[in-house]
Amino acid sequence: MRKFKPEEGTDEEAWATRFKTTPIAALDLEVFVRRGLTVHVVAPHPDDEILGAGGLLQRFSRLGARAIIHALTDGEASHPNSAMWPRLKLIQTRREESLEALRTLKISFERRRLLLPDGALPEHESTISSALRDAVSENDVVIAPWRFDGHPDHEAAGRAARDVAAERRAHLLETPIWGWNRSAPNQGEMPLDRARRLDLEPEEQRRKAEAIARFRSQTDYDLSTGRPPILSSKVLAHFRRPYEVVFHDQL
């Protein structure tokens, strides 16, 4: 994947045009539904669970599924050398933002913190796998970042999720996050032959947008360093679509 600054990534318009000219098949969540279904969302950082799966979580909840959010890190490395966001304040804020965002979706959920170091998940992939292995059962659904998303933490989380889902015979749904910015429709990096699309209802779109807005630490400028928002308007455009896109091998 090519390197990029968030404000310089691929425009959402390019993806919208690609999906208009080459439509993606619909994702039917009801094929996964069974009594006692648990949906596991693997979130390397607070906000990944909403960006990648805010709509999926709402729809699965309506279908009666239980949701477990595996919060791998507290996102403490997002603002280095910031007087506005010292480490302990940032950890507390990002945890609260995640909880507020999840509550905004109006779903029932359990959030499990693994307290792994932000920016170092490739060194803790076995710990992620162990935690997931203890939680995931056969025919559960595991939602995780695409394992080629372009961010080392996302990719480590995605690999662990893939391995455990295969071992437990669970369903894996991969969600691109930074991949929408880092790749482009004409580069052939994304496995769009495996892509499926979940169209969101207006209320689901509204709640997801409100949930994203809870992550003020990521959407506001850092006044102490002058750094622009991590989740710039250009990045967020990919997550304001009226649909979500996942990759899945066995549909």
Short mmCIF file of C-alpha atoms in Angstrom, two decimals:
data_model
loop_
_atom_site.label_atom_id
_atom_site.label_comp_id
_atom_site.label_asym_id
_atom_site.label_seq_id
_atom_site.Cartn_x
_atom_site.Cartn_y
_atom_site.Cartn_z
CA MET A 1 0.00 0.00 0.00
CA ARG A 2 1.18 3.53 -0.74
CA LYS A 3 2.01 5.90 2.09
CA PHE A 4 -0.31 8.82 2.66
CA LYS A 5 -1.30 11.62 4.96
CA PRO A 6 -4.96 11.43 6.01
CA GLU A 7 -5.78 14.64 4.17
CA GLU A 8 -4.17 13.28 0.98
CA GLY A 9 -5.84 9.87 0.69
CA THR A 10 -8.26 8.56 -1.92
CA ASP A 11 -11.44 10.61 -2.23
CA GLU A 12 -14.70 8.92 -1.34
CA GLU A 13 -16.01 10.02 -4.73
CA ALA A 14 -13.62 7.56 -6.39
CA TRP A 15 -15.04 4.65 -4.38
CA ALA A 16 -18.63 5.81 -4.88
CA THR A 17 -18.06 5.86 -8.64
CA ARG A 18 -16.49 2.40 -8.54
CA PHE A 19 -19.40 0.93 -6.60
CA LYS A 20 -21.92 2.62 -8.88
CA THR A 21 -20.35 1.26 -12.07
CA THR A 22 -19.59 -2.16 -10.55
CA PRO A 23 -22.18 -2.83 -7.85
CA ILE A 24 -21.37 -5.02 -4.85
CA ALA A 25 -23.64 -7.92 -3.93
CA ALA A 26 -25.77 -7.50 -0.82
CA LEU A 27 -24.78 -8.96 2.54
CA ASP A 28 -27.56 -11.05 4.07
CA LEU A 29 -26.95 -11.11 7.81
CA GLU A 30 -29.83 -13.48 8.44
CA VAL A 31 -27.75 -16.39 7.11
CA PHE A 32 -25.57 -15.99 10.22
CA VAL A 33 -28.38 -15.75 12.74
CA ARG A 34 -28.96 -18.55 15.21
CA ARG A 35 -30.13 -18.74 18.79
CA GLY A 36 -27.43 -17.46 21.12
CA LEU A 37 -25.37 -15.82 18.35
CA THR A 38 -22.48 -13.67 19.58
CA VAL A 39 -20.87 -11.03 17.38
CA HIS A 40 -17.26 -10.20 18.27
CA VAL A 41 -15.89 -6.85 17.09
CA VAL A 42 -12.10 -6.61 17.25
CA ALA A 43 -11.13 -2.95 17.73
CA PRO A 44 -7.41 -2.11 17.70
CA HIS A 45 -8.22 1.45 18.83
CA PRO A 46 -11.28 3.19 20.27
CA ASP A 47 -13.35 4.29 17.22
CA ASP A 48 -12.50 1.34 14.94
CA GLU A 49 -15.57 -0.53 16.22
CA ILE A 50 -17.83 2.30 15.05
CA LEU A 51 -16.06 3.24 11.82
CA GLY A 52 -15.95 -0.32 10.55
CA ALA A 53 -19.04 -1.85 12.10
CA GLY A 54 -21.42 0.80 13.44
CA GLY A 55 -24.13 -0.30 11.05
CA LEU A 56 -23.40 -4.01 11.36
CA LEU A 57 -23.67 -3.81 15.15
CA GLN A 58 -27.08 -2.18 14.95
CA ARG A 59 -28.42 -4.69 12.44
CA PHE A 60 -27.09 -7.72 14.30
CA SER A 61 -28.59 -6.33 17.50
CA ARG A 62 -32.00 -6.11 15.87
CA LEU A 63 -31.62 -9.74 14.85
CA GLY A 64 -31.07 -10.71 18.48
CA ALA A 65 -27.30 -11.15 18.56
CA ARG A 66 -25.13 -10.44 21.58
CA ALA A 67 -22.17 -8.09 20.96
CA ILE A 68 -18.72 -8.23 22.52
CA ILE A 69 -16.26 -5.44 21.71
CA HIS A 70 -12.65 -6.56 22.12
CA ALA A 71 -10.88 -3.23 22.78
CA LEU A 72 -7.25 -4.13 22.15
CA THR A 73 -5.66 -0.80 23.12
CA ASP A 74 -6.76 2.46 24.72
CA GLY A 75 -5.45 4.44 21.75
CA GLU A 76 -2.90 6.19 23.95
CA ALA A 77 -0.42 6.84 21.12
CA SER A 78 -2.67 8.99 18.96
CA HIS A 79 -1.33 12.35 20.22
CA PRO A 80 2.43 12.15 20.89
CA ASN A 81 4.04 15.06 22.75
CA SER A 82 0.69 16.77 23.20
CA ALA A 83 0.09 19.12 26.12
CA MET A 84 -3.60 19.09 25.26
CA TRP A 85 -3.75 15.30 25.47
CA PRO A 86 -1.37 13.93 28.14
CA ARG A 87 -1.36 10.15 28.22
CA LEU A 88 -3.65 9.47 31.17
CA LYS A 89 -6.20 12.04 30.04
CA LEU A 90 -6.16 10.60 26.54
CA ILE A 91 -6.68 7.04 27.80
CA GLN A 92 -9.65 8.05 29.93
CA THR A 93 -11.15 10.23 27.22
CA ARG A 94 -10.88 7.64 24.48
CA ARG A 95 -12.39 4.96 26.68
CA GLU A 96 -15.32 7.24 27.51
CA GLU A 97 -15.74 8.20 23.85
CA SER A 98 -15.98 4.54 22.87
CA LEU A 99 -18.58 3.79 25.55
CA GLU A 100 -20.64 6.85 24.61
CA ALA A 101 -20.48 5.94 20.93
CA LEU A 102 -21.59 2.37 21.55
CA ARG A 103 -24.48 3.56 23.72
CA THR A 104 -25.50 5.92 20.92
CA LEU A 105 -26.10 2.89 18.70
CA LYS A 106 -28.81 1.71 21.14
CA ILE A 107 -27.41 -1.81 21.34
CA SER A 108 -26.63 -4.18 24.17
CA PHE A 109 -22.89 -4.78 24.38
CA GLU A 110 -19.99 -5.90 26.53
CA ARG A 111 -16.66 -4.09 26.13
CA ARG A 112 -13.52 -6.00 27.07
CA ARG A 113 -10.23 -4.07 27.41
CA LEU A 114 -7.04 -5.99 26.65
CA LEU A 115 -4.80 -3.03 27.64
CA LEU A 116 -2.24 -3.79 24.94
CA PRO A 117 0.18 -1.05 23.83
CA ASP A 118 -1.04 1.21 21.06
CA GLY A 119 1.27 0.97 18.05
CA ALA A 120 2.77 -2.38 19.05
CA LEU A 121 0.06 -4.94 18.34
CA PRO A 122 2.22 -6.96 15.91
CA GLU A 123 4.35 -7.85 18.95
CA HIS A 124 1.25 -9.02 20.84
CA GLU A 125 -0.57 -10.96 18.14
CA SER A 126 -0.47 -14.17 20.17
CA THR A 127 -2.13 -12.39 23.11
CA ILE A 128 -4.91 -11.17 20.84
CA SER A 129 -5.38 -14.67 19.47
CA SER A 130 -5.52 -16.14 22.96
CA ALA A 131 -8.18 -13.67 24.10
CA LEU A 132 -10.30 -14.30 21.03
CA ARG A 133 -9.83 -18.05 21.29
CA ASP A 134 -11.26 -17.94 24.81
CA ALA A 135 -14.31 -15.98 23.63
CA VAL A 136 -15.26 -17.19 20.15
CA SER A 137 -17.46 -20.24 19.56
CA GLU A 138 -18.44 -22.14 16.44
CA ASN A 139 -20.74 -20.16 14.12
CA ASP A 140 -20.14 -16.89 15.97
CA VAL A 141 -19.41 -13.83 13.83
CA VAL A 142 -16.02 -12.11 14.13
CA ILE A 143 -15.73 -8.59 12.70
CA ALA A 144 -12.17 -7.27 12.44
CA PRO A 145 -10.09 -4.84 10.40
CA TRP A 146 -9.01 -6.09 7.00
CA ARG A 147 -5.68 -7.87 7.49
CA PHE A 148 -4.09 -5.76 4.72
CA ASP A 149 -5.52 -2.45 5.94
CA GLY A 150 -2.15 -0.68 5.86
CA HIS A 151 -1.89 0.03 9.60
CA PRO A 152 0.31 -2.43 11.56
CA ASP A 153 -2.10 -2.60 14.50
CA HIS A 154 -5.08 -3.20 12.22
CA GLU A 155 -3.25 -5.88 10.29
CA ALA A 156 -2.14 -7.73 13.43
CA ALA A 157 -5.69 -7.66 14.76
CA GLY A 158 -6.99 -8.87 11.41
CA ARG A 159 -4.55 -11.77 11.23
CA ALA A 160 -5.38 -12.90 14.76
CA ALA A 161 -9.10 -12.69 14.00
CA ARG A 162 -8.69 -14.67 10.79
CA ASP A 163 -6.74 -17.44 12.50
CA VAL A 164 -9.13 -17.79 15.43
CA ALA A 165 -12.22 -17.63 13.22
CA ALA A 166 -10.83 -20.46 11.10
CA GLU A 167 -9.88 -22.50 14.16
CA ARG A 168 -13.26 -22.02 15.83
CA ARG A 169 -15.25 -22.38 12.59
CA ALA A 170 -16.70 -18.91 13.06
CA HIS A 171 -17.69 -16.45 10.33
CA LEU A 172 -15.17 -13.69 9.61
CA LEU A 173 -16.17 -10.29 8.24
CA GLU A 174 -13.22 -8.01 7.43
CA THR A 175 -13.75 -4.25 7.44
CA PRO A 176 -11.40 -1.87 5.64
CA ILE A 177 -10.72 1.25 7.68
CA TRP A 178 -7.52 3.02 6.63
CA GLY A 179 -7.62 0.89 3.50
CA TRP A 180 -10.20 3.19 1.93
CA ASN A 181 -7.64 6.00 2.03
CA ARG A 182 -4.49 4.00 1.41
CA SER A 183 -5.65 2.13 -1.67
CA ALA A 184 -7.60 3.20 -4.74
CA PRO A 185 -10.19 1.49 -6.95
CA ASN A 186 -7.82 1.10 -9.90
CA GLN A 187 -4.90 -0.38 -7.94
CA GLY A 188 -6.35 -3.84 -7.45
CA GLU A 189 -5.22 -4.05 -3.81
CA MET A 190 -8.64 -4.59 -2.30
CA PRO A 191 -10.27 -8.01 -2.84
CA LEU A 192 -13.49 -6.55 -4.19
CA ASP A 193 -14.50 -9.97 -5.50
CA ARG A 194 -15.03 -10.86 -1.82
CA ALA A 195 -16.85 -7.63 -1.01
CA ARG A 196 -20.42 -7.54 0.25
CA ARG A 197 -22.54 -4.51 1.03
CA LEU A 198 -24.94 -3.82 3.88
CA ASP A 199 -27.34 -0.99 3.02
CA LEU A 200 -28.12 1.03 6.13
CA GLU A 201 -31.55 2.32 7.01
CA PRO A 202 -31.84 6.08 7.68
CA GLU A 203 -32.00 5.58 11.46
CA GLU A 204 -28.93 3.33 11.35
CA GLN A 205 -27.06 5.97 9.35
CA ARG A 206 -28.08 8.69 11.80
CA ARG A 207 -26.99 6.73 14.85
CA LYS A 208 -23.68 5.78 13.27
CA ALA A 209 -22.99 9.43 12.40
CA GLU A 210 -23.85 10.49 15.95
CA ALA A 211 -21.60 7.75 17.33
CA ILE A 212 -18.66 8.88 15.18
CA ALA A 213 -19.19 12.43 16.45
CA ARG A 214 -18.47 11.22 19.99
CA PHE A 215 -14.78 10.78 19.12
CA ARG A 216 -13.87 14.43 19.57
CA SER A 217 -10.28 13.60 20.49
CA GLN A 218 -9.87 12.26 16.96
CA THR A 219 -11.97 14.76 15.01
CA ASP A 220 -10.68 18.02 16.56
CA TYR A 221 -7.41 19.86 16.00
CA ASP A 222 -4.71 19.46 18.64
CA LEU A 223 -4.24 23.08 19.67
CA SER A 224 -1.03 22.33 21.56
CA THR A 225 0.82 20.85 18.59
CA GLY A 226 -1.10 22.24 15.63
CA ARG A 227 -1.70 18.75 14.29
CA PRO A 228 -4.86 18.34 12.19
CA PRO A 229 -7.57 15.87 13.16
CA ILE A 230 -6.65 12.21 12.81
CA LEU A 231 -10.14 11.56 11.49
CA SER A 232 -10.21 14.33 8.91
CA SER A 233 -13.33 15.14 6.90
CA LYS A 234 -11.71 13.34 3.97
CA VAL A 235 -11.26 10.17 6.02
CA LEU A 236 -14.72 10.37 7.57
CA ALA A 237 -16.39 10.63 4.18
CA HIS A 238 -15.72 6.90 3.74
CA PHE A 239 -17.78 6.16 6.85
CA ARG A 240 -20.71 8.45 6.07
CA ARG A 241 -21.88 6.23 3.25
CA PRO A 242 -25.42 4.87 3.37
CA TYR A 243 -23.87 1.39 3.42
CA GLU A 244 -20.96 -0.60 4.86
CA VAL A 245 -18.63 -2.88 2.90
CA VAL A 246 -17.05 -6.04 4.28
CA PHE A 247 -14.93 -8.83 2.85
CA HIS A 248 -16.02 -12.43 3.38
CA ASP A 249 -14.79 -15.68 1.81
CA GLN A 250 -17.78 -17.97 2.14
CA LEU A 251 -20.88 -16.19 0.89
#
